PDB file of C-alpha atoms in Angstrom:
ATOM      1  CA  ASP A  19     121.105  40.234 154.428  1.00  0.00           C
ATOM      2  CA  ALA A  20     120.348  43.462 152.565  1.00  0.00           C
ATOM      3  CA  GLY A  21     119.382  45.327 155.723  1.00  0.00           C
ATOM      4  CA  ILE A  22     115.638  45.468 155.020  1.00  0.00           C
ATOM      5  CA  THR A  23     113.110  45.725 157.796  1.00  0.00           C
ATOM      6  CA  GLN A  24     109.350  45.979 157.607  1.00  0.00           C
ATOM      7  CA  SER A  25     106.918  47.288 160.185  1.00  0.00           C
ATOM      8  CA  PRO A  26     104.584  46.256 161.528  1.00  0.00           C
ATOM      9  CA  ARG A  27     105.136  42.531 161.020  1.00  0.00           C
ATOM     10  CA  HIS A  28     101.503  41.736 161.748  1.00  0.00           C
ATOM     11  CA  LYS A  29      98.421  43.925 161.673  1.00  0.00           C
ATOM     12  CA  VAL A  30      94.706  43.399 161.979  1.00  0.00           C
ATOM     13  CA  THR A  31      92.510  46.261 160.908  1.00  0.00           C
ATOM     14  CA  GLU A  32      88.896  46.931 160.072  1.00  0.00           C
ATOM     15  CA  THR A  33      87.395  47.541 156.666  1.00  0.00           C
ATOM     16  CA  GLY A  34      87.471  51.201 155.725  1.00  0.00           C
ATOM     17  CA  THR A  35      90.377  52.234 157.919  1.00  0.00           C
ATOM     18  CA  PRO A  36      93.635  53.607 156.512  1.00  0.00           C
ATOM     19  CA  VAL A  37      96.764  51.515 156.956  1.00  0.00           C
ATOM     20  CA  THR A  38     100.416  52.379 156.364  1.00  0.00           C
ATOM     21  CA  LEU A  39     103.160  49.802 156.063  1.00  0.00           C
ATOM     22  CA  ARG A  40     106.789  50.810 156.300  1.00  0.00           C
ATOM     23  CA  CYS A  41     109.843  49.419 154.581  1.00  0.00           C
ATOM     24  CA  HIS A  42     113.242  50.554 155.816  1.00  0.00           C
ATOM     25  CA  GLN A  43     116.639  49.834 154.286  1.00  0.00           C
ATOM     26  CA  THR A  44     120.055  50.760 155.527  1.00  0.00           C
ATOM     27  CA  GLU A  45     122.225  50.358 152.427  1.00  0.00           C
ATOM     28  CA  ASN A  46     121.228  53.312 150.266  1.00  0.00           C
ATOM     29  CA  HIS A  47     119.576  51.279 147.503  1.00  0.00           C
ATOM     30  CA  ARG A  48     117.934  53.400 144.856  1.00  0.00           C
ATOM     31  CA  TYR A  49     115.210  50.960 143.804  1.00  0.00           C
ATOM     32  CA  MET A  50     112.562  49.665 146.196  1.00  0.00           C
ATOM     33  CA  TYR A  51     109.458  47.598 145.521  1.00  0.00           C
ATOM     34  CA  TRP A  52     106.221  46.590 147.218  1.00  0.00           C
ATOM     35  CA  TYR A  53     104.657  43.210 146.457  1.00  0.00           C
ATOM     36  CA  ARG A  54     101.715  41.289 147.772  1.00  0.00           C
ATOM     37  CA  GLN A  55     101.688  37.522 148.045  1.00  0.00           C
ATOM     38  CA  ASP A  56      98.492  35.512 147.835  1.00  0.00           C
ATOM     39  CA  PRO A  57      97.963  31.760 147.452  1.00  0.00           C
ATOM     40  CA  GLY A  58      97.810  30.785 143.798  1.00  0.00           C
ATOM     41  CA  HIS A  59      99.000  34.175 142.615  1.00  0.00           C
ATOM     42  CA  GLY A  60     102.623  34.194 143.669  1.00  0.00           C
ATOM     43  CA  LEU A  61     104.107  37.661 143.975  1.00  0.00           C
ATOM     44  CA  ARG A  62     102.395  40.625 142.389  1.00  0.00           C
ATOM     45  CA  LEU A  63     103.969  44.053 142.141  1.00  0.00           C
ATOM     46  CA  ILE A  64     102.001  46.908 143.683  1.00  0.00           C
ATOM     47  CA  HIS A  65     104.306  49.913 143.297  1.00  0.00           C
ATOM     48  CA  TYR A  66     107.989  50.581 142.992  1.00  0.00           C
ATOM     49  CA  SER A  67     110.321  53.492 143.485  1.00  0.00           C
ATOM     50  CA  TYR A  68     113.436  54.481 141.577  1.00  0.00           C
ATOM     51  CA  GLY A  69     114.487  57.327 143.840  1.00  0.00           C
ATOM     52  CA  VAL A  70     113.282  59.848 146.365  1.00  0.00           C
ATOM     53  CA  LYS A  71     109.847  61.077 145.272  1.00  0.00           C
ATOM     54  CA  ASP A  72     110.031  58.888 142.137  1.00  0.00           C
ATOM     55  CA  THR A  73     107.467  56.107 142.082  1.00  0.00           C
ATOM     56  CA  ASP A  74     105.482  54.130 139.562  1.00  0.00           C
ATOM     57  CA  LYS A  75     102.612  51.666 139.497  1.00  0.00           C
ATOM     58  CA  GLY A  76     102.773  47.919 139.271  1.00  0.00           C
ATOM     59  CA  GLU A  77     100.172  45.453 138.085  1.00  0.00           C
ATOM     60  CA  VAL A  78      97.914  45.639 141.176  1.00  0.00           C
ATOM     61  CA  SER A  79      98.158  49.272 142.278  1.00  0.00           C
ATOM     62  CA  ASP A  80      94.436  50.061 142.657  1.00  0.00           C
ATOM     63  CA  GLY A  81      93.616  50.938 146.253  1.00  0.00           C
ATOM     64  CA  TYR A  82      97.250  51.541 147.183  1.00  0.00           C
ATOM     65  CA  SER A  83      99.488  54.580 147.280  1.00  0.00           C
ATOM     66  CA  VAL A  84     103.160  54.952 148.111  1.00  0.00           C
ATOM     67  CA  SER A  85     105.568  57.615 149.215  1.00  0.00           C
ATOM     68  CA  ARG A  86     109.314  57.907 149.399  1.00  0.00           C
ATOM     69  CA  SER A  87     110.559  61.088 151.048  1.00  0.00           C
ATOM     70  CA  LYS A  88     113.867  59.565 152.109  1.00  0.00           C
ATOM     71  CA  THR A  89     116.110  57.023 150.408  1.00  0.00           C
ATOM     72  CA  GLU A  90     115.814  54.607 153.285  1.00  0.00           C
ATOM     73  CA  ASP A  91     112.032  54.540 153.694  1.00  0.00           C
ATOM     74  CA  PHE A  92     109.312  53.386 151.311  1.00  0.00           C
ATOM     75  CA  LEU A  93     105.768  53.591 152.651  1.00  0.00           C
ATOM     76  CA  LEU A  94     102.747  51.706 151.358  1.00  0.00           C
ATOM     77  CA  THR A  95      99.324  53.122 152.250  1.00  0.00           C
ATOM     78  CA  LEU A  96      95.954  51.500 151.941  1.00  0.00           C
ATOM     79  CA  GLU A  97      93.679  54.531 151.907  1.00  0.00           C
ATOM     80  CA  SER A  98      90.575  52.562 152.907  1.00  0.00           C
ATOM     81  CA  ALA A  99      91.333  48.938 153.595  1.00  0.00           C
ATOM     82  CA  THR A 100      89.117  46.236 152.101  1.00  0.00           C
ATOM     83  CA  SER A 101      88.958  42.518 152.815  1.00  0.00           C
ATOM     84  CA  SER A 102      90.505  41.824 149.403  1.00  0.00           C
ATOM     85  CA  GLN A 103      93.661  43.506 150.658  1.00  0.00           C
ATOM     86  CA  THR A 104      94.184  40.835 153.268  1.00  0.00           C
ATOM     87  CA  SER A 105      97.559  39.506 152.229  1.00  0.00           C
ATOM     88  CA  VAL A 106     101.229  39.238 153.038  1.00  0.00           C
ATOM     89  CA  TYR A 107     103.145  42.289 151.868  1.00  0.00           C
ATOM     90  CA  PHE A 108     106.824  42.171 150.973  1.00  0.00           C
ATOM     91  CA  CYS A 109     109.245  44.954 150.351  1.00  0.00           C
ATOM     92  CA  ALA A 110     112.289  44.408 148.163  1.00  0.00           C
ATOM     93  CA  ILE A 111     115.358  46.266 147.013  1.00  0.00           C
ATOM     94  CA  ARG A 112     117.357  45.939 143.834  1.00  0.00           C
ATOM     95  CA  GLU A 113     121.041  45.216 143.912  1.00  0.00           C
ATOM     96  CA  GLY A 114     123.523  44.756 141.114  1.00  0.00           C
ATOM     97  CA  THR A 115     125.611  46.443 138.478  1.00  0.00           C
ATOM     98  CA  GLY A 116     126.392  46.245 134.798  1.00  0.00           C
ATOM     99  CA  GLY A 117     122.827  45.773 133.665  1.00  0.00           C
ATOM    100  CA  THR A 118     122.109  42.691 135.741  1.00  0.00           C
ATOM    101  CA  TYR A 119     120.199  42.944 138.955  1.00  0.00           C
ATOM    102  CA  GLU A 120     118.727  40.809 141.666  1.00  0.00           C
ATOM    103  CA  GLN A 121     116.208  41.491 144.354  1.00  0.00           C
ATOM    104  CA  TYR A 122     116.391  41.020 148.078  1.00  0.00           C
ATOM    105  CA  PHE A 123     113.293  40.860 150.203  1.00  0.00           C
ATOM    106  CA  GLY A 124     112.212  41.961 153.633  1.00  0.00           C
ATOM    107  CA  PRO A 125     110.583  39.605 156.147  1.00  0.00           C
ATOM    108  CA  GLY A 126     107.028  40.588 155.213  1.00  0.00           C
ATOM    109  CA  THR A 127     103.971  42.107 156.877  1.00  0.00           C
ATOM    110  CA  ARG A 128     100.900  39.958 157.371  1.00  0.00           C
ATOM    111  CA  LEU A 129      97.818  42.182 157.078  1.00  0.00           C
ATOM    112  CA  THR A 130      94.333  41.020 157.931  1.00  0.00           C
ATOM    113  CA  VAL A 131      91.361  43.236 157.097  1.00  0.00           C
ATOM    114  CA  THR A 132      88.216  42.226 158.961  1.00  0.00           C
TER     115      THR A 132
ATOM    116  CA  ALA B  77     106.080  40.399 127.085  1.00  0.00           C
ATOM    117  CA  GLN B  78     107.791  38.103 129.524  1.00  0.00           C
ATOM    118  CA  SER B  79     106.271  35.193 131.366  1.00  0.00           C
ATOM    119  CA  VAL B  80     107.310  32.464 133.766  1.00  0.00           C
ATOM    120  CA  THR B  81     105.470  29.194 134.187  1.00  0.00           C
ATOM    121  CA  GLN B  82     106.096  26.894 137.104  1.00  0.00           C
ATOM    122  CA  LEU B  83     104.548  23.690 135.967  1.00  0.00           C
ATOM    123  CA  ASP B  84     103.767  22.192 139.350  1.00  0.00           C
ATOM    124  CA  SER B  85     102.002  24.001 142.172  1.00  0.00           C
ATOM    125  CA  GLN B  86     102.932  21.295 144.650  1.00  0.00           C
ATOM    126  CA  VAL B  87     105.611  18.587 144.671  1.00  0.00           C
ATOM    127  CA  PRO B  88     105.485  15.972 147.435  1.00  0.00           C
ATOM    128  CA  VAL B  89     108.570  13.826 147.858  1.00  0.00           C
ATOM    129  CA  PHE B  90     110.098  11.540 150.452  1.00  0.00           C
ATOM    130  CA  GLU B  91     113.249  12.457 152.304  1.00  0.00           C
ATOM    131  CA  GLU B  92     116.477  11.496 150.517  1.00  0.00           C
ATOM    132  CA  ALA B  93     114.700  11.194 147.173  1.00  0.00           C
ATOM    133  CA  PRO B  94     115.679  13.356 144.193  1.00  0.00           C
ATOM    134  CA  VAL B  95     113.473  16.249 143.151  1.00  0.00           C
ATOM    135  CA  GLU B  96     113.004  18.495 140.141  1.00  0.00           C
ATOM    136  CA  LEU B  97     111.008  21.712 140.190  1.00  0.00           C
ATOM    137  CA  ARG B  98     110.166  22.852 136.704  1.00  0.00           C
ATOM    138  CA  CYS B  99     110.302  26.378 135.339  1.00  0.00           C
ATOM    139  CA  ASN B 100     109.722  27.534 131.784  1.00  0.00           C
ATOM    140  CA  TYR B 101     110.037  31.081 130.585  1.00  0.00           C
ATOM    141  CA  SER B 102     109.188  33.249 127.625  1.00  0.00           C
ATOM    142  CA  SER B 103     111.127  36.347 126.664  1.00  0.00           C
ATOM    143  CA  SER B 104     112.197  38.150 123.525  1.00  0.00           C
ATOM    144  CA  VAL B 105     115.359  39.586 125.053  1.00  0.00           C
ATOM    145  CA  SER B 106     118.373  38.338 126.948  1.00  0.00           C
ATOM    146  CA  VAL B 107     117.321  36.758 130.182  1.00  0.00           C
ATOM    147  CA  TYR B 108     118.548  36.415 133.676  1.00  0.00           C
ATOM    148  CA  LEU B 109     116.969  33.699 135.724  1.00  0.00           C
ATOM    149  CA  PHE B 110     116.625  33.193 139.441  1.00  0.00           C
ATOM    150  CA  TRP B 111     115.298  30.746 141.948  1.00  0.00           C
ATOM    151  CA  TYR B 112     114.100  32.042 145.295  1.00  0.00           C
ATOM    152  CA  VAL B 113     113.148  29.978 148.327  1.00  0.00           C
ATOM    153  CA  GLN B 114     110.617  30.975 150.957  1.00  0.00           C
ATOM    154  CA  TYR B 115     110.572  29.052 154.215  1.00  0.00           C
ATOM    155  CA  PRO B 116     107.361  29.174 156.275  1.00  0.00           C
ATOM    156  CA  ASN B 117     106.598  32.634 157.652  1.00  0.00           C
ATOM    157  CA  GLN B 118     109.699  34.161 156.120  1.00  0.00           C
ATOM    158  CA  GLY B 119     110.593  36.381 153.178  1.00  0.00           C
ATOM    159  CA  LEU B 120     112.061  35.212 149.907  1.00  0.00           C
ATOM    160  CA  GLN B 121     115.736  34.357 149.793  1.00  0.00           C
ATOM    161  CA  LEU B 122     117.805  34.175 146.644  1.00  0.00           C
ATOM    162  CA  LEU B 123     118.769  30.535 146.128  1.00  0.00           C
ATOM    163  CA  LEU B 124     120.713  30.719 142.860  1.00  0.00           C
ATOM    164  CA  LYS B 125     120.936  32.724 139.672  1.00  0.00           C
ATOM    165  CA  TYR B 126     121.908  32.452 136.049  1.00  0.00           C
ATOM    166  CA  LEU B 127     123.332  35.626 134.521  1.00  0.00           C
ATOM    167  CA  SER B 128     125.690  34.337 131.823  1.00  0.00           C
ATOM    168  CA  GLY B 129     128.439  31.800 131.262  1.00  0.00           C
ATOM    169  CA  SER B 130     128.054  28.251 132.527  1.00  0.00           C
ATOM    170  CA  THR B 131     124.522  27.031 132.095  1.00  0.00           C
ATOM    171  CA  LEU B 132     124.688  24.958 135.272  1.00  0.00           C
ATOM    172  CA  VAL B 133     124.512  26.958 138.475  1.00  0.00           C
ATOM    173  CA  GLU B 134     124.661  25.673 142.017  1.00  0.00           C
ATOM    174  CA  SER B 135     123.587  26.806 145.446  1.00  0.00           C
ATOM    175  CA  ILE B 136     125.416  26.280 148.705  1.00  0.00           C
ATOM    176  CA  ASN B 137     122.830  23.813 150.009  1.00  0.00           C
ATOM    177  CA  GLY B 138     122.977  21.273 147.179  1.00  0.00           C
ATOM    178  CA  PHE B 139     120.441  22.616 144.701  1.00  0.00           C
ATOM    179  CA  GLU B 140     121.387  23.174 141.078  1.00  0.00           C
ATOM    180  CA  ALA B 141     119.612  24.592 138.053  1.00  0.00           C
ATOM    181  CA  GLU B 142     120.375  24.344 134.385  1.00  0.00           C
ATOM    182  CA  PHE B 143     119.641  27.070 131.896  1.00  0.00           C
ATOM    183  CA  ASN B 144     118.396  25.523 128.655  1.00  0.00           C
ATOM    184  CA  LYS B 145     117.917  28.158 125.987  1.00  0.00           C
ATOM    185  CA  SER B 146     116.514  25.841 123.336  1.00  0.00           C
ATOM    186  CA  GLN B 147     113.844  24.551 125.701  1.00  0.00           C
ATOM    187  CA  THR B 148     113.427  27.920 127.467  1.00  0.00           C
ATOM    188  CA  SER B 149     113.700  26.200 130.808  1.00  0.00           C
ATOM    189  CA  PHE B 150     115.478  26.679 134.127  1.00  0.00           C
ATOM    190  CA  HIS B 151     114.585  23.610 136.175  1.00  0.00           C
ATOM    191  CA  LEU B 152     115.746  23.279 139.766  1.00  0.00           C
ATOM    192  CA  ARG B 153     117.085  19.938 140.970  1.00  0.00           C
ATOM    193  CA  LYS B 154     118.442  18.330 144.083  1.00  0.00           C
ATOM    194  CA  PRO B 155     119.689  14.725 144.177  1.00  0.00           C
ATOM    195  CA  SER B 156     118.642  14.066 147.763  1.00  0.00           C
ATOM    196  CA  VAL B 157     116.235  16.282 149.699  1.00  0.00           C
ATOM    197  CA  HIS B 158     115.946  16.848 153.428  1.00  0.00           C
ATOM    198  CA  ILE B 159     112.974  17.663 155.590  1.00  0.00           C
ATOM    199  CA  SER B 160     114.428  21.149 155.957  1.00  0.00           C
ATOM    200  CA  ASP B 161     114.021  21.745 152.203  1.00  0.00           C
ATOM    201  CA  THR B 162     110.266  21.968 152.687  1.00  0.00           C
ATOM    202  CA  ALA B 163     109.449  25.457 151.388  1.00  0.00           C
ATOM    203  CA  GLU B 164     107.910  27.451 148.573  1.00  0.00           C
ATOM    204  CA  TYR B 165     110.166  27.913 145.552  1.00  0.00           C
ATOM    205  CA  PHE B 166     109.804  30.731 143.063  1.00  0.00           C
ATOM    206  CA  CYS B 167     111.340  31.001 139.631  1.00  0.00           C
ATOM    207  CA  ALA B 168     111.917  34.552 138.394  1.00  0.00           C
ATOM    208  CA  LEU B 169     112.910  36.107 135.102  1.00  0.00           C
ATOM    209  CA  GLY B 170     114.849  39.335 134.983  1.00  0.00           C
ATOM    210  CA  ALA B 171     115.554  41.778 132.217  1.00  0.00           C
ATOM    211  CA  SER B 172     118.460  44.141 131.936  1.00  0.00           C
ATOM    212  CA  GLY B 173     118.318  47.851 132.464  1.00  0.00           C
ATOM    213  CA  GLY B 174     115.564  50.281 133.294  1.00  0.00           C
ATOM    214  CA  SER B 175     113.441  49.859 136.341  1.00  0.00           C
ATOM    215  CA  TYR B 176     114.053  46.119 136.436  1.00  0.00           C
ATOM    216  CA  ILE B 177     110.662  44.627 137.019  1.00  0.00           C
ATOM    217  CA  PRO B 178     111.238  40.904 137.252  1.00  0.00           C
ATOM    218  CA  THR B 179     108.544  38.396 136.407  1.00  0.00           C
ATOM    219  CA  PHE B 180     107.811  35.766 139.021  1.00  0.00           C
ATOM    220  CA  GLY B 181     106.240  32.379 138.616  1.00  0.00           C
ATOM    221  CA  ARG B 182     103.375  31.427 140.897  1.00  0.00           C
ATOM    222  CA  GLY B 183     105.541  29.211 143.044  1.00  0.00           C
ATOM    223  CA  THR B 184     105.970  25.500 143.726  1.00  0.00           C
ATOM    224  CA  SER B 185     105.422  24.121 147.173  1.00  0.00           C
ATOM    225  CA  LEU B 186     107.993  21.413 147.916  1.00  0.00           C
ATOM    226  CA  ILE B 187     106.790  19.103 150.655  1.00  0.00           C
ATOM    227  CA  VAL B 188     109.335  16.624 151.958  1.00  0.00           C
ATOM    228  CA  HIS B 189     107.901  13.691 153.883  1.00  0.00           C
ATOM    229  CA  PRO B 190     109.912  11.595 156.353  1.00  0.00           C
TER     230      PRO B 190
END
């Protein structure tokens, strides 16, 4: 258990509304990631962070923004939710030393955009 | 560029039968390979990993995977499955250093029938 929590765990929202998902970790990990999981696509990286205020885009970043003002929190914002953003969102941290790393995942947030 | 191919999207099997979930990878640099398991409505959990050394790695619940460099494969096997092994399994390829953006396969759904 890498001490990762996500909130909310479930959310239903309407098209066009802003949505913010929160990832919280308690073990001072520098790297944090946001993924979405969709049937047939596996996991796709949205954004990641390599430190406070340091973020970068993943392969499916359009329509999403992130912020990291504290080490422990990594926020994912959908500025104007669309039905194509209905998905399960996972946060992950990176752990490891010596050039080899592994990821640990949070429990996920199931988002439905109606 | 790196890639991971999980050759089967779904693998049905009867309880107590052996199973193999196939994973092939492509990379031009040294690789680190992982298998993750996702039980229904949960996040991904690290099942086992290959970093270096022995090419055969084992998990605590009876799964094993063999790193085969010549065939660029990292297949997951279990000699006798249980109903509780029903889950989604993801193969992932890691690279050393930098931001560490692993590449995930699209997943294989293992369905164990009584």
